[in-house]
Amino acid sequence: MEEKINLLKQDLNKTFENFTNDKKEVKSLNELDLLESKYLGKKSLIAQTLKNINEFPHEVKPFVGKTVNEVRNKIENEIKNLRDELNLIEFDRKLREEKFDLTLPGRLLPLGSKNIINKVIEEIQEIFIGLGYEIAEGPEVETDYYNFEALNHPPDHPARSLHDTFFIDDKILLRTHTSPVQIRYMEKNKPPVYIIAPGKVYRKDYDVTHTPMFTQIEGLAVDNNINFGNLKWTLETLAHSFFGKDRKVRFRPHYFPFTEPSAEVDVSCNICGGKGCRVCSGTGWLEILGAGMVDPNLYKYVNYNPDEVTGFAFGMGIERMAMLKYGIDDLRLFFENDIRFLRQF
Ligand code: PHE
């Protein structure tokens, strides 16, 4: 028996010696796992001896157990220490690999900028909100009824042909102006009405001063006792707040089917200072809006009583407004979205 125990002791010593040698080769956590299973795993001498400890006589079992466990604990300890060490090395390596230089300047993301059209819409909205107006909206795909008929263009009215309309079918079209919002709003709201309605409009037209899509702001005021003087004051206030007091404004008589009387309003051209240039076609003036007193005939479409209310309306081209204020000389610049152009505002 003694011999068997001596043999076991020798084997355990040898095992530990081998373990110590193998351990020196271990460079990674993976290799350490393999080492652990080789010396402590199910098939290892240590595990097998403990499992078959009943082969030893009863009185030596405690001694055998103690001897094997001593070696096992030593190995376990060394594995644990080495694991801690390797973990630290691994952590350190990760830190080194992932380290970044906090002193480097950040990479600048190219920023977009607000489109000049939207900026001008906001400026004009601010002016009218200050005067107590609300903002209204309507669809860009519109019916013939709202774009023409309820705006006093009966089916064969010649003014329809002035609009270069994009028709979708007989009854559906791309709105040629923001005036349909007047009807849509009055249909749903009782007077008094003070609204402005910005939005895109469409016409078959393309040159230096026309694009097939452009932007308008519509204005509508309907109340008791609204007169042409109120309209004139409102538009002068707009022109002076938007362009500045030095810009001149003039009213020319005009015709719109849905206003009576009607006017076209011009602002002096700031590109040439009024001398005449390509943009103002040599006149020194640029038309910015159409306006007039709401034709009482419209009220019957929206169930307003023409004996009780009067009103004025106006519609202006936003691109024109922007050109005049910021001295932009080609309408097409607005739609090309060249960031170098947009960044200037
Ligand atoms: N809708 C007209 C146009 O686009 C402008 C306008 C609006 C005129 C309101 C009078 C009143 O030309």
PDB file of N, CA and C in Angstrom, residues 231-317:
ATOM      1  N   LEU A 231     -56.170  98.386 -46.651  1.00  0.00           N
ATOM      2  CA  LEU A 231     -55.298  97.574 -47.503  1.00  0.00           C
ATOM      3  C   LEU A 231     -53.986  98.297 -47.783  1.00  0.00           C
ATOM      4  N   LYS A 232     -54.131  99.571 -48.136  1.00  0.00           N
ATOM      5  CA  LYS A 232     -52.954 100.350 -48.498  1.00  0.00           C
ATOM      6  C   LYS A 232     -52.004 100.452 -47.291  1.00  0.00           C
ATOM      7  N   TRP A 233     -52.568 100.726 -46.134  1.00  0.00           N
ATOM      8  CA  TRP A 233     -51.750 100.844 -44.926  1.00  0.00           C
ATOM      9  C   TRP A 233     -51.048  99.517 -44.629  1.00  0.00           C
ATOM     10  N   THR A 234     -51.807  98.430 -44.773  1.00  0.00           N
ATOM     11  CA  THR A 234     -51.254  97.112 -44.449  1.00  0.00           C
ATOM     12  C   THR A 234     -50.072  96.772 -45.363  1.00  0.00           C
ATOM     13  N   LEU A 235     -50.246  97.057 -46.660  1.00  0.00           N
ATOM     14  CA  LEU A 235     -49.180  96.699 -47.599  1.00  0.00           C
ATOM     15  C   LEU A 235     -47.978  97.639 -47.486  1.00  0.00           C
ATOM     16  N   GLU A 236     -48.249  98.887 -47.157  1.00  0.00           N
ATOM     17  CA  GLU A 236     -47.123  99.800 -46.915  1.00  0.00           C
ATOM     18  C   GLU A 236     -46.355  99.383 -45.662  1.00  0.00           C
ATOM     19  N   THR A 237     -47.111  98.978 -44.648  1.00  0.00           N
ATOM     20  CA  THR A 237     -46.467  98.493 -43.421  1.00  0.00           C
ATOM     21  C   THR A 237     -45.592  97.284 -43.734  1.00  0.00           C
ATOM     22  N   LEU A 238     -46.158  96.373 -44.536  1.00  0.00           N
ATOM     23  CA  LEU A 238     -45.384  95.200 -44.946  1.00  0.00           C
ATOM     24  C   LEU A 238     -44.108  95.625 -45.665  1.00  0.00           C
ATOM     25  N   ALA A 239     -44.262  96.477 -46.675  1.00  0.00           N
ATOM     26  CA  ALA A 239     -43.107  96.853 -47.500  1.00  0.00           C
ATOM     27  C   ALA A 239     -42.037  97.544 -46.656  1.00  0.00           C
ATOM     28  N   HIS A 240     -42.474  98.412 -45.774  1.00  0.00           N
ATOM     29  CA  HIS A 240     -41.490  99.146 -44.984  1.00  0.00           C
ATOM     30  C   HIS A 240     -40.867  98.273 -43.898  1.00  0.00           C
ATOM     31  N   SER A 241     -41.640  97.363 -43.284  1.00  0.00           N
ATOM     32  CA  SER A 241     -41.018  96.491 -42.274  1.00  0.00           C
ATOM     33  C   SER A 241     -40.099  95.481 -42.937  1.00  0.00           C
ATOM     34  N   PHE A 242     -40.470  95.028 -44.121  1.00  0.00           N
ATOM     35  CA  PHE A 242     -39.679  93.974 -44.757  1.00  0.00           C
ATOM     36  C   PHE A 242     -38.459  94.522 -45.480  1.00  0.00           C
ATOM     37  N   PHE A 243     -38.679  95.605 -46.258  1.00  0.00           N
ATOM     38  CA  PHE A 243     -37.568  96.120 -47.075  1.00  0.00           C
ATOM     39  C   PHE A 243     -36.833  97.267 -46.411  1.00  0.00           C
ATOM     40  N   GLY A 244     -37.523  97.975 -45.572  1.00  0.00           N
ATOM     41  CA  GLY A 244     -36.905  99.167 -44.990  1.00  0.00           C
ATOM     42  C   GLY A 244     -37.650 100.407 -45.459  1.00  0.00           C
ATOM     43  N   LYS A 245     -37.562 101.436 -44.654  1.00  0.00           N
ATOM     44  CA  LYS A 245     -38.346 102.652 -44.899  1.00  0.00           C
ATOM     45  C   LYS A 245     -37.972 103.350 -46.207  1.00  0.00           C
ATOM     46  N   ASP A 246     -36.719 103.138 -46.660  1.00  0.00           N
ATOM     47  CA  ASP A 246     -36.257 103.859 -47.844  1.00  0.00           C
ATOM     48  C   ASP A 246     -36.817 103.299 -49.152  1.00  0.00           C
ATOM     49  N   ARG A 247     -37.395 102.073 -49.106  1.00  0.00           N
ATOM     50  CA  ARG A 247     -37.885 101.492 -50.362  1.00  0.00           C
ATOM     51  C   ARG A 247     -39.235 102.100 -50.725  1.00  0.00           C
ATOM     52  N   LYS A 248     -39.355 102.405 -52.024  1.00  0.00           N
ATOM     53  CA  LYS A 248     -40.606 103.035 -52.465  1.00  0.00           C
ATOM     54  C   LYS A 248     -41.637 101.978 -52.847  1.00  0.00           C
ATOM     55  N   VAL A 249     -42.884 102.331 -52.672  1.00  0.00           N
ATOM     56  CA  VAL A 249     -43.991 101.426 -52.987  1.00  0.00           C
ATOM     57  C   VAL A 249     -44.940 102.168 -53.916  1.00  0.00           C
ATOM     58  N   ARG A 250     -45.432 101.495 -54.935  1.00  0.00           N
ATOM     59  CA  ARG A 250     -46.471 102.153 -55.734  1.00  0.00           C
ATOM     60  C   ARG A 250     -47.603 101.172 -56.042  1.00  0.00           C
ATOM     61  N   PHE A 251     -48.804 101.733 -56.165  1.00  0.00           N
ATOM     62  CA  PHE A 251     -49.987 100.938 -56.497  1.00  0.00           C
ATOM     63  C   PHE A 251     -50.409 101.272 -57.915  1.00  0.00           C
ATOM     64  N   ARG A 252     -50.590 100.240 -58.729  1.00  0.00           N
ATOM     65  CA  ARG A 252     -51.089 100.454 -60.088  1.00  0.00           C
ATOM     66  C   ARG A 252     -52.441  99.772 -60.194  1.00  0.00           C
ATOM     67  N   PRO A 253     -53.409 100.421 -60.848  1.00  0.00           N
ATOM     68  CA  PRO A 253     -54.699  99.747 -61.029  1.00  0.00           C
ATOM     69  C   PRO A 253     -54.505  98.466 -61.825  1.00  0.00           C
ATOM     70  N   HIS A 254     -55.254  97.456 -61.498  1.00  0.00           N
ATOM     71  CA  HIS A 254     -55.079  96.176 -62.183  1.00  0.00           C
ATOM     72  C   HIS A 254     -56.402  95.441 -62.200  1.00  0.00           C
ATOM     73  N   TYR A 255     -56.383  94.229 -62.692  1.00  0.00           N
ATOM     74  CA  TYR A 255     -57.615  93.445 -62.695  1.00  0.00           C
ATOM     75  C   TYR A 255     -57.349  92.042 -62.146  1.00  0.00           C
ATOM     76  N   PHE A 256     -58.124  91.632 -61.187  1.00  0.00           N
ATOM     77  CA  PHE A 256     -58.189  90.220 -60.784  1.00  0.00           C
ATOM     78  C   PHE A 256     -59.674  89.877 -60.687  1.00  0.00           C
ATOM     79  N   PRO A 257     -60.069  88.693 -61.100  1.00  0.00           N
ATOM     80  CA  PRO A 257     -61.493  88.350 -61.083  1.00  0.00           C
ATOM     81  C   PRO A 257     -62.101  88.365 -59.679  1.00  0.00           C
ATOM     82  N   PHE A 258     -61.263  88.142 -58.678  1.00  0.00           N
ATOM     83  CA  PHE A 258     -61.807  87.952 -57.320  1.00  0.00           C
ATOM     84  C   PHE A 258     -61.638  89.168 -56.426  1.00  0.00           C
ATOM     85  N   THR A 259     -61.097  90.254 -56.971  1.00  0.00           N
ATOM     86  CA  THR A 259     -61.025  91.502 -56.191  1.00  0.00           C
ATOM     87  C   THR A 259     -61.547  92.646 -57.042  1.00  0.00           C
ATOM     88  N   GLU A 260     -62.146  93.610 -56.394  1.00  0.00           N
ATOM     89  CA  GLU A 260     -62.685  94.764 -57.105  1.00  0.00           C
ATOM     90  C   GLU A 260     -62.821  95.936 -56.132  1.00  0.00           C
ATOM     91  N   PRO A 261     -62.096  97.026 -56.258  1.00  0.00           N
ATOM     92  CA  PRO A 261     -61.052  97.228 -57.270  1.00  0.00           C
ATOM     93  C   PRO A 261     -59.792  96.435 -56.940  1.00  0.00           C
ATOM     94  N   SER A 262     -58.922  96.333 -57.951  1.00  0.00           N
ATOM     95  CA  SER A 262     -57.682  95.570 -57.782  1.00  0.00           C
ATOM     96  C   SER A 262     -56.483  96.460 -58.058  1.00  0.00           C
ATOM     97  N   ALA A 263     -55.361  96.055 -57.545  1.00  0.00           N
ATOM     98  CA  ALA A 263     -54.137  96.811 -57.788  1.00  0.00           C
ATOM     99  C   ALA A 263     -52.954  95.865 -57.875  1.00  0.00           C
ATOM    100  N   GLU A 264     -51.941  96.304 -58.573  1.00  0.00           N
ATOM    101  CA  GLU A 264     -50.654  95.642 -58.481  1.00  0.00           C
ATOM    102  C   GLU A 264     -49.754  96.570 -57.703  1.00  0.00           C
ATOM    103  N   VAL A 265     -48.960  95.975 -56.817  1.00  0.00           N
ATOM    104  CA  VAL A 265     -48.103  96.785 -55.965  1.00  0.00           C
ATOM    105  C   VAL A 265     -46.652  96.516 -56.345  1.00  0.00           C
ATOM    106  N   ASP A 266     -45.911  97.577 -56.545  1.00  0.00           N
ATOM    107  CA  ASP A 266     -44.506  97.460 -56.925  1.00  0.00           C
ATOM    108  C   ASP A 266     -43.631  98.049 -55.824  1.00  0.00           C
ATOM    109  N   VAL A 267     -42.409  97.534 -55.751  1.00  0.00           N
ATOM    110  CA  VAL A 267     -41.407  98.107 -54.856  1.00  0.00           C
ATOM    111  C   VAL A 267     -40.242  98.529 -55.728  1.00  0.00           C
ATOM    112  N   SER A 268     -39.598  99.615 -55.359  1.00  0.00           N
ATOM    113  CA  SER A 268     -38.480 100.080 -56.180  1.00  0.00           C
ATOM    114  C   SER A 268     -37.372  99.029 -56.203  1.00  0.00           C
ATOM    115  N   CYS A 269     -36.734  98.903 -57.348  1.00  0.00           N
ATOM    116  CA  CYS A 269     -35.724  97.869 -57.567  1.00  0.00           C
ATOM    117  C   CYS A 269     -34.430  98.280 -56.875  1.00  0.00           C
ATOM    118  N   ASN A 270     -33.915  97.395 -56.001  1.00  0.00           N
ATOM    119  CA  ASN A 270     -32.684  97.784 -55.302  1.00  0.00           C
ATOM    120  C   ASN A 270     -31.452  97.248 -56.001  1.00  0.00           C
ATOM    121  N   ILE A 271     -31.654  96.437 -57.033  1.00  0.00           N
ATOM    122  CA  ILE A 271     -30.491  95.926 -57.756  1.00  0.00           C
ATOM    123  C   ILE A 271     -29.867  97.059 -58.572  1.00  0.00           C
ATOM    124  N   CYS A 272     -30.723  97.877 -59.193  1.00  0.00           N
ATOM    125  CA  CYS A 272     -30.212  98.992 -59.989  1.00  0.00           C
ATOM    126  C   CYS A 272     -30.501 100.338 -59.321  1.00  0.00           C
ATOM    127  N   GLY A 273     -31.130 100.297 -58.154  1.00  0.00           N
ATOM    128  CA  GLY A 273     -31.473 101.541 -57.462  1.00  0.00           C
ATOM    129  C   GLY A 273     -32.536 102.350 -58.191  1.00  0.00           C
ATOM    130  N   GLY A 274     -33.304 101.712 -59.044  1.00  0.00           N
ATOM    131  CA  GLY A 274     -34.393 102.400 -59.726  1.00  0.00           C
ATOM    132  C   GLY A 274     -34.029 102.876 -61.129  1.00  0.00           C
ATOM    133  N   LYS A 275     -32.763 102.642 -61.528  1.00  0.00           N
ATOM    134  CA  LYS A 275     -32.335 103.125 -62.852  1.00  0.00           C
ATOM    135  C   LYS A 275     -32.835 102.224 -63.982  1.00  0.00           C
ATOM    136  N   GLY A 276     -33.103 100.978 -63.645  1.00  0.00           N
ATOM    137  CA  GLY A 276     -33.517 100.032 -64.673  1.00  0.00           C
ATOM    138  C   GLY A 276     -32.436  98.993 -64.919  1.00  0.00           C
ATOM    139  N   CYS A 277     -32.797  97.717 -64.838  1.00  0.00           N
ATOM    140  CA  CYS A 277     -31.823  96.650 -65.091  1.00  0.00           C
ATOM    141  C   CYS A 277     -32.542  95.421 -65.632  1.00  0.00           C
ATOM    142  N   ARG A 278     -31.791  94.346 -65.804  1.00  0.00           N
ATOM    143  CA  ARG A 278     -32.339  93.121 -66.373  1.00  0.00           C
ATOM    144  C   ARG A 278     -33.516  92.609 -65.533  1.00  0.00           C
ATOM    145  N   VAL A 279     -33.332  92.672 -64.206  1.00  0.00           N
ATOM    146  CA  VAL A 279     -34.348  92.088 -63.327  1.00  0.00           C
ATOM    147  C   VAL A 279     -35.658  92.875 -63.362  1.00  0.00           C
ATOM    148  N   CYS A 280     -35.557  94.211 -63.384  1.00  0.00           N
ATOM    149  CA  CYS A 280     -36.806  94.996 -63.395  1.00  0.00           C
ATOM    150  C   CYS A 280     -37.193  95.384 -64.819  1.00  0.00           C
ATOM    151  N   SER A 281     -36.605  94.708 -65.793  1.00  0.00           N
ATOM    152  CA  SER A 281     -36.867  94.975 -67.214  1.00  0.00           C
ATOM    153  C   SER A 281     -36.760  96.464 -67.529  1.00  0.00           C
ATOM    154  N   GLY A 282     -35.822  97.126 -66.897  1.00  0.00           N
ATOM    155  CA  GLY A 282     -35.547  98.516 -67.230  1.00  0.00           C
ATOM    156  C   GLY A 282     -36.507  99.526 -66.632  1.00  0.00           C
ATOM    157  N   THR A 283     -37.488  99.051 -65.820  1.00  0.00           N
ATOM    158  CA  THR A 283     -38.486  99.994 -65.313  1.00  0.00           C
ATOM    159  C   THR A 283     -38.099 100.631 -63.984  1.00  0.00           C
ATOM    160  N   GLY A 284     -37.176 100.015 -63.253  1.00  0.00           N
ATOM    161  CA  GLY A 284     -36.839 100.514 -61.922  1.00  0.00           C
ATOM    162  C   GLY A 284     -37.806 100.024 -60.857  1.00  0.00           C
ATOM    163  N   TRP A 285     -38.828  99.297 -61.255  1.00  0.00           N
ATOM    164  CA  TRP A 285     -39.832  98.794 -60.313  1.00  0.00           C
ATOM    165  C   TRP A 285     -39.967  97.293 -60.457  1.00  0.00           C
ATOM    166  N   LEU A 286     -40.255  96.633 -59.359  1.00  0.00           N
ATOM    167  CA  LEU A 286     -40.572  95.213 -59.431  1.00  0.00           C
ATOM    168  C   LEU A 286     -41.905  94.926 -58.784  1.00  0.00           C
ATOM    169  N   GLU A 287     -42.716  94.240 -59.541  1.00  0.00           N
ATOM    170  CA  GLU A 287     -44.024  93.874 -59.019  1.00  0.00           C
ATOM    171  C   GLU A 287     -43.827  92.859 -57.904  1.00  0.00           C
ATOM    172  N   ILE A 288     -44.381  93.125 -56.738  1.00  0.00           N
ATOM    173  CA  ILE A 288     -44.286  92.111 -55.684  1.00  0.00           C
ATOM    174  C   ILE A 288     -45.618  91.479 -55.349  1.00  0.00           C
ATOM    175  N   LEU A 289     -46.694  92.186 -55.607  1.00  0.00           N
ATOM    176  CA  LEU A 289     -47.951  91.526 -55.250  1.00  0.00           C
ATOM    177  C   LEU A 289     -49.143  92.091 -55.980  1.00  0.00           C
ATOM    178  N   GLY A 290     -50.171  91.257 -55.970  1.00  0.00           N
ATOM    179  CA  GLY A 290     -51.471  91.669 -56.471  1.00  0.00           C
ATOM    180  C   GLY A 290     -52.388  91.789 -55.276  1.00  0.00           C
ATOM    181  N   ALA A 291     -53.323  92.713 -55.365  1.00  0.00           N
ATOM    182  CA  ALA A 291     -54.190  92.933 -54.205  1.00  0.00           C
ATOM    183  C   ALA A 291     -55.491  93.564 -54.645  1.00  0.00           C
ATOM    184  N   GLY A 292     -56.401  93.670 -53.702  1.00  0.00           N
ATOM    185  CA  GLY A 292     -57.657  94.342 -54.009  1.00  0.00           C
ATOM    186  C   GLY A 292     -58.678  94.094 -52.926  1.00  0.00           C
ATOM    187  N   MET A 293     -59.843  94.726 -53.101  1.00  0.00           N
ATOM    188  CA  MET A 293     -60.942  94.477 -52.168  1.00  0.00           C
ATOM    189  C   MET A 293     -61.638  93.191 -52.609  1.00  0.00           C
ATOM    190  N   VAL A 294     -61.939  92.332 -51.679  1.00  0.00           N
ATOM    191  CA  VAL A 294     -62.592  91.056 -51.999  1.00  0.00           C
ATOM    192  C   VAL A 294     -63.879  91.341 -52.760  1.00  0.00           C
ATOM    193  N   ASP A 295     -64.010  90.743 -53.936  1.00  0.00           N
ATOM    194  CA  ASP A 295     -65.238  90.927 -54.711  1.00  0.00           C
ATOM    195  C   ASP A 295     -66.405  90.331 -53.923  1.00  0.00           C
ATOM    196  N   PRO A 296     -67.461  91.148 -53.639  1.00  0.00           N
ATOM    197  CA  PRO A 296     -68.577  90.660 -52.802  1.00  0.00           C
ATOM    198  C   PRO A 296     -69.179  89.363 -53.343  1.00  0.00           C
ATOM    199  N   ASN A 297     -69.014  89.151 -54.626  1.00  0.00           N
ATOM    200  CA  ASN A 297     -69.553  87.937 -55.229  1.00  0.00           C
ATOM    201  C   ASN A 297     -68.982  86.660 -54.585  1.00  0.00           C
ATOM    202  N   LEU A 298     -67.750  86.750 -54.072  1.00  0.00           N
ATOM    203  CA  LEU A 298     -67.117  85.578 -53.446  1.00  0.00           C
ATOM    204  C   LEU A 298     -67.870  85.127 -52.201  1.00  0.00           C
ATOM    205  N   TYR A 299     -68.480  86.078 -51.516  1.00  0.00           N
ATOM    206  CA  TYR A 299     -69.086  85.748 -50.224  1.00  0.00           C
ATOM    207  C   TYR A 299     -70.222  84.752 -50.352  1.00  0.00           C
ATOM    208  N   LYS A 300     -70.863  84.763 -51.542  1.00  0.00           N
ATOM    209  CA  LYS A 300     -71.972  83.828 -51.707  1.00  0.00           C
ATOM    210  C   LYS A 300     -71.471  82.365 -51.726  1.00  0.00           C
ATOM    211  N   TYR A 301     -70.208  82.165 -52.111  1.00  0.00           N
ATOM    212  CA  TYR A 301     -69.660  80.805 -52.120  1.00  0.00           C
ATOM    213  C   TYR A 301     -69.362  80.290 -50.709  1.00  0.00           C
ATOM    214  N   VAL A 302     -69.243  81.227 -49.761  1.00  0.00           N
ATOM    215  CA  VAL A 302     -68.818  80.796 -48.427  1.00  0.00           C
ATOM    216  C   VAL A 302     -69.849  81.168 -47.349  1.00  0.00           C
ATOM    217  N   ASN A 303     -71.048  81.530 -47.823  1.00  0.00           N
ATOM    218  CA  ASN A 303     -72.118  81.878 -46.893  1.00  0.00           C
ATOM    219  C   ASN A 303     -71.806  83.037 -45.962  1.00  0.00           C
ATOM    220  N   TYR A 304     -71.136  84.027 -46.491  1.00  0.00           N
ATOM    221  CA  TYR A 304     -70.971  85.274 -45.744  1.00  0.00           C
ATOM    222  C   TYR A 304     -72.013  86.246 -46.286  1.00  0.00           C
ATOM    223  N   ASN A 305     -72.433  87.186 -45.456  1.00  0.00           N
ATOM    224  CA  ASN A 305     -73.395  88.179 -45.912  1.00  0.00           C
ATOM    225  C   ASN A 305     -72.669  89.425 -46.410  1.00  0.00           C
ATOM    226  N   PRO A 306     -72.733  89.688 -47.739  1.00  0.00           N
ATOM    227  CA  PRO A 306     -71.994  90.819 -48.310  1.00  0.00           C
ATOM    228  C   PRO A 306     -72.467  92.171 -47.781  1.00  0.00           C
ATOM    229  N   ASP A 307     -73.636  92.186 -47.157  1.00  0.00           N
ATOM    230  CA  ASP A 307     -74.083  93.453 -46.568  1.00  0.00           C
ATOM    231  C   ASP A 307     -73.425  93.685 -45.215  1.00  0.00           C
ATOM    232  N   GLU A 308     -72.854  92.656 -44.643  1.00  0.00           N
ATOM    233  CA  GLU A 308     -72.279  92.793 -43.303  1.00  0.00           C
ATOM    234  C   GLU A 308     -70.762  92.915 -43.303  1.00  0.00           C
ATOM    235  N   VAL A 309     -70.120  92.321 -44.298  1.00  0.00           N
ATOM    236  CA  VAL A 309     -68.654  92.310 -44.270  1.00  0.00           C
ATOM    237  C   VAL A 309     -68.049  92.860 -45.560  1.00  0.00           C
ATOM    238  N   THR A 310     -66.854  93.398 -45.414  1.00  0.00           N
ATOM    239  CA  THR A 310     -66.013  93.743 -46.564  1.00  0.00           C
ATOM    240  C   THR A 310     -64.624  93.224 -46.249  1.00  0.00           C
ATOM    241  N   GLY A 311     -63.793  93.174 -47.273  1.00  0.00           N
ATOM    242  CA  GLY A 311     -62.462  92.625 -47.002  1.00  0.00           C
ATOM    243  C   GLY A 311     -61.478  92.991 -48.087  1.00  0.00           C
ATOM    244  N   PHE A 312     -60.222  92.736 -47.790  1.00  0.00           N
ATOM    245  CA  PHE A 312     -59.194  92.862 -48.826  1.00  0.00           C
ATOM    246  C   PHE A 312     -58.361  91.595 -48.874  1.00  0.00           C
ATOM    247  N   ALA A 313     -57.707  91.415 -50.006  1.00  0.00           N
ATOM    248  CA  ALA A 313     -56.841  90.242 -50.164  1.00  0.00           C
ATOM    249  C   ALA A 313     -55.604  90.674 -50.928  1.00  0.00           C
ATOM    250  N   PHE A 314     -54.542  89.941 -50.711  1.00  0.00           N
ATOM    251  CA  PHE A 314     -53.328  90.203 -51.491  1.00  0.00           C
ATOM    252  C   PHE A 314     -52.557  88.902 -51.627  1.00  0.00           C
ATOM    253  N   GLY A 315     -51.750  88.834 -52.672  1.00  0.00           N
ATOM    254  CA  GLY A 315     -50.925  87.645 -52.879  1.00  0.00           C
ATOM    255  C   GLY A 315     -49.586  88.079 -53.422  1.00  0.00           C
ATOM    256  N   MET A 316     -48.536  87.556 -52.810  1.00  0.00           N
ATOM    257  CA  MET A 316     -47.208  88.014 -53.271  1.00  0.00           C
ATOM    258  C   MET A 316     -46.291  86.836 -53.554  1.00  0.00           C
ATOM    259  N   GLY A 317     -45.316  87.084 -54.429  1.00  0.00           N
ATOM    260  CA  GLY A 317     -44.313  86.073 -54.753  1.00  0.00           C
ATOM    261  C   GLY A 317     -43.145  86.186 -53.793  1.00  0.00           C
TER     262      GLY A 317
END
